[in-house]
Amino acid sequence: MRAYKAADTNGNGFVELREFEKIVQLLQQYDEISKIFQELDTNDDHRVSFDEFKNGFELLGEDTPDEESLKQEFDGIDSNDGGYILFDEVRIKY
């Protein structure tokens, strides 16, 4: 539904041919983000804590930056300042 709404650029409630390509791209992006989010969310509470975020860098094979840099990145994604990263926050950011 999110991809459909985002692709309906003229707001007429229908996806026209030119908008269909956008839906396909958005669905692929959402799928990729969802897979990464699920890997990070190790306790399956549908949100990512700072510890899960930090541990995720190793899980994803990324070099782990210093804790302060990680916290800044985490806070930049946590747009509602709830102390957790939600899927929609990741989707909007990326």
PDB file of C-alpha atoms in Angstrom:
ATOM      1  CA  MET A   1       0.000   0.000   0.000  1.00  0.00           C
ATOM      2  CA  ARG A   2       2.882   2.388   0.776  1.00  0.00           C
ATOM      3  CA  ALA A   3       4.412   1.787  -2.647  1.00  0.00           C
ATOM      4  CA  TYR A   4       1.032   2.271  -4.339  1.00  0.00           C
ATOM      5  CA  LYS A   5       0.438   5.609  -2.623  1.00  0.00           C
ATOM      6  CA  ALA A   6       3.974   6.790  -3.348  1.00  0.00           C
ATOM      7  CA  ALA A   7       3.688   5.796  -7.014  1.00  0.00           C
ATOM      8  CA  ASP A   8       0.323   7.495  -7.570  1.00  0.00           C
ATOM      9  CA  THR A   9       2.091  10.787  -8.225  1.00  0.00           C
ATOM     10  CA  ASN A  10      -0.929  12.608  -9.638  1.00  0.00           C
ATOM     11  CA  GLY A  11      -3.193  11.456  -6.770  1.00  0.00           C
ATOM     12  CA  ASN A  12      -6.009  10.171  -8.966  1.00  0.00           C
ATOM     13  CA  GLY A  13      -6.237   6.827  -7.137  1.00  0.00           C
ATOM     14  CA  PHE A  14      -5.011   4.852 -10.125  1.00  0.00           C
ATOM     15  CA  VAL A  15      -1.562   3.714 -11.147  1.00  0.00           C
ATOM     16  CA  GLU A  16      -0.963   4.655 -14.727  1.00  0.00           C
ATOM     17  CA  LEU A  17       1.634   2.989 -16.931  1.00  0.00           C
ATOM     18  CA  ARG A  18       4.261   5.644 -16.259  1.00  0.00           C
ATOM     19  CA  GLU A  19       3.664   5.274 -12.515  1.00  0.00           C
ATOM     20  CA  PHE A  20       3.861   1.466 -12.631  1.00  0.00           C
ATOM     21  CA  GLU A  21       7.654   1.492 -13.042  1.00  0.00           C
ATOM     22  CA  LYS A  22       7.889   3.541  -9.873  1.00  0.00           C
ATOM     23  CA  ILE A  23       5.841   0.922  -7.971  1.00  0.00           C
ATOM     24  CA  VAL A  24       8.201  -1.837  -9.086  1.00  0.00           C
ATOM     25  CA  GLN A  25      11.236   0.187  -7.966  1.00  0.00           C
ATOM     26  CA  LEU A  26       9.646   1.059  -4.621  1.00  0.00           C
ATOM     27  CA  LEU A  27       8.637  -2.545  -3.938  1.00  0.00           C
ATOM     28  CA  GLN A  28      12.204  -3.675  -4.590  1.00  0.00           C
ATOM     29  CA  GLN A  29      13.547  -0.983  -2.247  1.00  0.00           C
ATOM     30  CA  TYR A  30      11.010  -1.837   0.470  1.00  0.00           C
ATOM     31  CA  ASP A  31      11.866  -5.526   0.175  1.00  0.00           C
ATOM     32  CA  GLU A  32      15.580  -4.840   0.547  1.00  0.00           C
ATOM     33  CA  ILE A  33      15.037  -2.501   3.504  1.00  0.00           C
ATOM     34  CA  SER A  34      12.684  -5.031   5.115  1.00  0.00           C
ATOM     35  CA  LYS A  35      15.240  -7.840   4.868  1.00  0.00           C
ATOM     36  CA  ILE A  36      17.969  -5.731   6.470  1.00  0.00           C
ATOM     37  CA  PHE A  37      15.566  -4.490   9.149  1.00  0.00           C
ATOM     38  CA  GLN A  38      14.574  -8.074  10.018  1.00  0.00           C
ATOM     39  CA  GLU A  39      18.232  -9.079  10.303  1.00  0.00           C
ATOM     40  CA  LEU A  40      18.907  -6.194  12.674  1.00  0.00           C
ATOM     41  CA  ASP A  41      15.763  -6.800  14.774  1.00  0.00           C
ATOM     42  CA  THR A  42      17.114  -9.871  16.547  1.00  0.00           C
ATOM     43  CA  ASN A  43      14.400 -10.005  19.232  1.00  0.00           C
ATOM     44  CA  ASP A  44      11.534  -9.632  16.706  1.00  0.00           C
ATOM     45  CA  ASP A  45       9.856  -6.698  18.457  1.00  0.00           C
ATOM     46  CA  HIS A  46       9.497  -4.813  15.132  1.00  0.00           C
ATOM     47  CA  ARG A  47      11.938  -2.111  16.139  1.00  0.00           C
ATOM     48  CA  VAL A  48      15.722  -1.844  16.290  1.00  0.00           C
ATOM     49  CA  SER A  49      17.428  -0.830  19.518  1.00  0.00           C
ATOM     50  CA  PHE A  50      20.812   0.859  19.588  1.00  0.00           C
ATOM     51  CA  ASP A  51      22.434  -2.421  20.684  1.00  0.00           C
ATOM     52  CA  GLU A  52      20.818  -4.283  17.769  1.00  0.00           C
ATOM     53  CA  PHE A  53      21.941  -1.496  15.438  1.00  0.00           C
ATOM     54  CA  LYS A  54      25.500  -1.688  16.756  1.00  0.00           C
ATOM     55  CA  ASN A  55      25.593  -5.493  16.537  1.00  0.00           C
ATOM     56  CA  GLY A  56      24.145  -5.297  13.041  1.00  0.00           C
ATOM     57  CA  PHE A  57      27.261  -3.722  11.615  1.00  0.00           C
ATOM     58  CA  GLU A  58      29.152  -6.918  12.374  1.00  0.00           C
ATOM     59  CA  LEU A  59      26.241  -9.047  11.131  1.00  0.00           C
ATOM     60  CA  LEU A  60      26.202  -7.184   7.823  1.00  0.00           C
ATOM     61  CA  GLY A  61      29.983  -7.448   7.510  1.00  0.00           C
ATOM     62  CA  GLU A  62      30.525  -3.723   7.910  1.00  0.00           C
ATOM     63  CA  ASP A  63      33.403  -2.106   9.743  1.00  0.00           C
ATOM     64  CA  THR A  64      32.107  -0.847  13.060  1.00  0.00           C
ATOM     65  CA  PRO A  65      32.631   2.891  13.528  1.00  0.00           C
ATOM     66  CA  ASP A  66      33.275   4.326  16.962  1.00  0.00           C
ATOM     67  CA  GLU A  67      30.327   4.381  19.360  1.00  0.00           C
ATOM     68  CA  GLU A  68      29.771   8.136  19.057  1.00  0.00           C
ATOM     69  CA  SER A  69      29.521   7.939  15.254  1.00  0.00           C
ATOM     70  CA  LEU A  70      27.143   4.981  15.536  1.00  0.00           C
ATOM     71  CA  LYS A  71      24.957   6.892  17.989  1.00  0.00           C
ATOM     72  CA  GLN A  72      24.818   9.897  15.662  1.00  0.00           C
ATOM     73  CA  GLU A  73      23.779   7.677  12.747  1.00  0.00           C
ATOM     74  CA  PHE A  74      21.198   5.895  14.931  1.00  0.00           C
ATOM     75  CA  ASP A  75      19.753   9.204  16.141  1.00  0.00           C
ATOM     76  CA  GLY A  76      19.622  10.480  12.559  1.00  0.00           C
ATOM     77  CA  ILE A  77      17.404   7.548  11.584  1.00  0.00           C
ATOM     78  CA  ASP A  78      15.306   7.615  14.803  1.00  0.00           C
ATOM     79  CA  SER A  79      13.298  10.606  13.595  1.00  0.00           C
ATOM     80  CA  ASN A  80      10.659  10.415  16.331  1.00  0.00           C
ATOM     81  CA  ASP A  81      13.323  10.251  19.078  1.00  0.00           C
ATOM     82  CA  GLY A  82      11.665   7.132  20.490  1.00  0.00           C
ATOM     83  CA  GLY A  83      14.963   5.418  21.271  1.00  0.00           C
ATOM     84  CA  TYR A  84      14.280   2.740  18.661  1.00  0.00           C
ATOM     85  CA  ILE A  85      14.405   2.666  14.880  1.00  0.00           C
ATOM     86  CA  LEU A  86      11.097   1.760  13.247  1.00  0.00           C
ATOM     87  CA  PHE A  87      10.722   0.366   9.727  1.00  0.00           C
ATOM     88  CA  ASP A  88       9.019   3.530   8.464  1.00  0.00           C
ATOM     89  CA  GLU A  89      11.882   5.651   9.792  1.00  0.00           C
ATOM     90  CA  VAL A  90      14.359   3.569   7.790  1.00  0.00           C
ATOM     91  CA  ARG A  91      12.135   3.640   4.712  1.00  0.00           C
ATOM     92  CA  ILE A  92      11.829   7.427   4.838  1.00  0.00           C
ATOM     93  CA  LYS A  93      15.545   7.949   5.471  1.00  0.00           C
ATOM     94  CA  TYR A  94      16.691   5.711   2.633  1.00  0.00           C
TER      95      TYR A  94
END
